[in-house]
Amino acid sequence: MRWLCLRAMDSGMDKSRIEIYRVSPGGRLSGRLRVPGDKSISHRAIMLGALAEGVTRASGFLEGEDCLATLNAFRAMGVRIEGPEHGQVTVHGVGLHGLMPPSAPLYLGNSGTSMRLLAGLMAGQRFNVEMNGDTSLTKRPMKRVTVPLARMGAQIEASTAGTPPLRITGGQGLHGIDYAMPVASAQVKSALLLAGLYAQGRTCVSEPAPTRDHTERMLAGFGYRVERNGHTVCLQGGGRLRAANIDVPADISSAAFFMAGAAIAPGSDLVLEHVGVNPTRTGVINILREMGASIEILNPREMGGEPVADIRVRSAPLHGIRIPQDQVPLAIDEFPALFIAAACAEGETILSGAEELRVKESDRIQVMADGLTMMGIDAKPTPDGIVIRGGRLGGGRIDSHGDHRIAMAFALAALRATSEIIIEDCANVRTSFPNFLELAHGAGLGVIQEGGIDNNN
Ligand code: S3P
């Protein structure tokens, strides 16, 4: 029964090609809006809530398909979870050793975060698990987690290409390692720390550049001791997690589309409310400001261990820049939106050191370059980045390749286009931003959806 239900989600994804956005050219963004909850924090709220002792209540939870995939995975492992209802979720924690073997493979849809973090967590269980996902997820690299997890003693089988499905044989008895990550990845760091909860001794992960630290912050919030020393984070296995309440801030990665949109559309003045401004996530603000954007951080505050603020963006003339290398991991999900800003800027914007973009939900360098070129912009992909010369954006048909962030970025590009933009393959916007159309429309974007499955969008 459960298996049938999970497969139904998959077939929902298959309808994605017929879901299209039609966006009228021009307009401006104004008013106040709150985008949905942070995806990274929502995943972790379910995971740590499930492993904690006691009841965890999360508000502001992202009811997008990715986080629901995580939620369903824990339900399938016997965790009682109430909601989500208007962003409220109640997780009845079972403790670190209380998960039950699922009766079928865990289906994780489009969600790389679920797959990689769960790879670490499942490696520490006593039972076997298989995890799979949609066509995009089954192409994504998993060796970055399976190789260091194997060094901890995990037994994980992937395809010969190192992609899902992953088959994890439980009961291995893990031991801590010191691991220097070759790529700056919060998912890899988090997978190893979650496995480290089950390992004998200390697990230490060093990152080549700072990456989002939500796992470390939330572990600390659940009473687990985590030590940070420069670029290295360590924890000792064998502790316990105590339930905690979580206020999930609005996702800066979703806010980014509106930040870029308000920056490029003349006459815009928009306030994005209650946005998570953790310094490991604010590259998009730093980069847009360096390009000349007018961005004010209002009412900065701290909620449940995460910095939060309202962000006011007004339109301003942008100019091209060489994007600083140290900002790349801090803006890794925001490049589709930033490329649209670059296409509307005076002069050239150069990005390098961002080869990671080629292995996201799509090859974001190539797919963005193709879309921008189609719109008449000079956009040249390089192996690890792109060079974009700002210019006049024409309209036309864009293939988002089922990548939620590509679809939303091109929707906002219409604000500066000379004619209508039609974006194909948009159903996966629901993975991270289920009410995108409603909010975008309310803020002033002339966007409608055609075809596909109705999801109250
Ligand atoms: C995430 C980490 C990032 C990011 C992804 C979410 C996380 O991936 O792109 O959307 O929640 O840890 P990498 O760790 O691959 O950079």
Tab-separated table of N, CA, C and O and ligand atoms in Angstrom, residues 39-41 43-44 113 116-117 140 144 184-188 190 211-212 214-215 332-333 356 360-361 364 405, ligand 1:
chain	number	residue	atom	x	y	z
A	39	LYS	N	14.336	25.049	2.764
A	39	LYS	CA	14.314	23.625	2.404
A	39	LYS	C	15.335	22.854	3.234
A	39	LYS	O	15.026	21.781	3.772
A	40	SER	N	16.531	23.381	3.338
A	40	SER	CA	17.588	22.663	4.083
A	40	SER	C	17.187	22.473	5.542
A	40	SER	O	17.372	21.393	6.121
A	41	ILE	N	16.637	23.527	6.139
A	41	ILE	CA	16.287	23.449	7.566
A	41	ILE	C	15.077	22.532	7.759
A	41	ILE	O	15.004	21.764	8.721
A	43	HIS	N	14.238	19.848	5.956
A	43	HIS	CA	14.704	18.452	5.912
A	43	HIS	C	15.288	18.036	7.268
A	43	HIS	O	14.999	16.972	7.796
A	44	ARG	N	16.138	18.914	7.781
A	44	ARG	CA	16.861	18.570	9.010
A	44	ARG	C	15.925	18.531	10.218
A	44	ARG	O	16.165	17.770	11.159
A	113	THR	N	19.199	16.288	-1.301
A	113	THR	CA	19.481	16.447	0.135
A	113	THR	C	18.978	15.225	0.902
A	113	THR	O	19.694	14.684	1.764
A	116	ARG	N	21.371	12.152	0.062
A	116	ARG	CA	22.742	12.167	0.600
A	116	ARG	C	22.741	12.160	2.127
A	116	ARG	O	23.528	11.444	2.743
A	117	LEU	N	21.869	12.947	2.740
A	117	LEU	CA	21.860	12.952	4.210
A	117	LEU	C	21.396	11.599	4.746
A	117	LEU	O	21.971	11.065	5.711
A	140	ARG	N	22.483	11.762	-10.339
A	140	ARG	CA	23.363	12.634	-9.541
A	140	ARG	C	24.439	11.849	-8.795
A	140	ARG	O	24.215	10.723	-8.353
A	144	ARG	N	30.541	10.904	-3.677
A	144	ARG	CA	31.030	11.896	-2.713
A	144	ARG	C	30.584	11.554	-1.290
A	144	ARG	O	31.235	11.958	-0.338
A	184	ALA	N	33.354	21.459	-1.630
A	184	ALA	CA	32.669	22.184	-0.549
A	184	ALA	C	31.202	21.800	-0.608
A	184	ALA	O	30.446	22.346	-1.402
A	185	SER	N	30.805	20.830	0.197
A	185	SER	CA	29.420	20.344	0.144
A	185	SER	C	28.829	20.167	1.533
A	185	SER	O	29.332	19.369	2.335
A	186	ALA	N	27.744	20.889	1.781
A	186	ALA	CA	27.039	20.748	3.066
A	186	ALA	C	26.353	19.397	3.152
A	186	ALA	O	26.170	18.865	4.251
A	187	GLN	N	25.985	18.847	2.006
A	187	GLN	CA	25.318	17.539	2.042
A	187	GLN	C	26.301	16.454	2.464
A	187	GLN	O	25.961	15.566	3.250
A	188	VAL	N	27.511	16.517	1.937
A	188	VAL	CA	28.524	15.520	2.319
A	188	VAL	C	28.868	15.680	3.802
A	188	VAL	O	28.874	14.712	4.569
A	190	SER	N	27.100	16.922	6.147
A	190	SER	CA	25.969	16.514	6.983
A	190	SER	C	25.822	14.998	7.014
A	190	SER	O	25.542	14.412	8.063
A	211	THR	N	30.514	26.014	4.084
A	211	THR	CA	29.230	25.644	3.473
A	211	THR	C	28.153	25.790	4.539
A	211	THR	O	28.462	25.923	5.725
A	212	ARG	N	26.899	25.711	4.125
A	212	ARG	CA	25.790	25.950	5.063
A	212	ARG	C	25.947	25.057	6.297
A	212	ARG	O	26.298	23.875	6.180
A	214	HIS	N	23.590	24.415	8.797
A	214	HIS	CA	22.327	24.157	9.498
A	214	HIS	C	22.375	22.862	10.323
A	214	HIS	O	21.758	22.784	11.380
A	215	THR	N	23.078	21.856	9.822
A	215	THR	CA	23.135	20.592	10.579
A	215	THR	C	23.814	20.819	11.926
A	215	THR	O	23.302	20.392	12.970
A	332	ILE	N	25.404	28.938	-3.829
A	332	ILE	CA	25.444	27.842	-4.813
A	332	ILE	C	24.089	27.562	-5.461
A	332	ILE	O	24.025	27.229	-6.644
A	333	ASP	N	22.995	27.757	-4.725
A	333	ASP	CA	21.673	27.489	-5.311
A	333	ASP	C	21.077	28.713	-6.005
A	333	ASP	O	20.014	28.618	-6.615
A	356	GLU	N	30.405	22.700	-9.616
A	356	GLU	CA	29.310	22.022	-8.910
A	356	GLU	C	27.960	22.260	-9.584
A	356	GLU	O	27.056	21.431	-9.501
A	360	LYS	N	23.886	19.727	-10.399
A	360	LYS	CA	22.686	20.007	-9.590
A	360	LYS	C	21.483	19.307	-10.235
A	360	LYS	O	21.668	18.369	-10.993
A	361	GLU	N	20.281	19.767	-9.964
A	361	GLU	CA	19.092	19.100	-10.498
A	361	GLU	C	19.155	19.016	-12.032
A	361	GLU	O	18.548	18.148	-12.650
A	364	ARG	N	23.259	23.268	-14.555
A	364	ARG	CA	22.737	24.639	-14.515
A	364	ARG	C	23.566	25.616	-15.334
A	364	ARG	O	23.060	26.683	-15.708
A	405	ARG	N	14.701	25.585	-10.110
A	405	ARG	CA	15.320	26.916	-10.012
A	405	ARG	C	15.524	27.560	-11.385
A	405	ARG	O	15.494	28.773	-11.521
B	1	S3P	C1	22.062	21.524	0.621
B	1	S3P	C2	23.355	21.696	0.223
B	1	S3P	C3	23.732	22.146	-1.120
B	1	S3P	C4	22.556	22.767	-1.868
B	1	S3P	C5	21.313	21.951	-1.738
B	1	S3P	C6	20.915	21.809	-0.274
B	1	S3P	C7	21.781	21.061	1.984
B	1	S3P	O1	24.201	21.041	-1.866
B	1	S3P	O2	22.881	22.924	-3.233
B	1	S3P	O3	20.239	22.569	-2.432
B	1	S3P	O4	20.625	21.160	2.443
B	1	S3P	O5	22.732	20.586	2.644
B	1	S3P	P1	25.758	20.595	-1.846
B	1	S3P	O6	26.062	20.086	-0.512
B	1	S3P	O7	25.837	19.533	-2.908
B	1	S3P	O8	26.507	21.832	-2.206
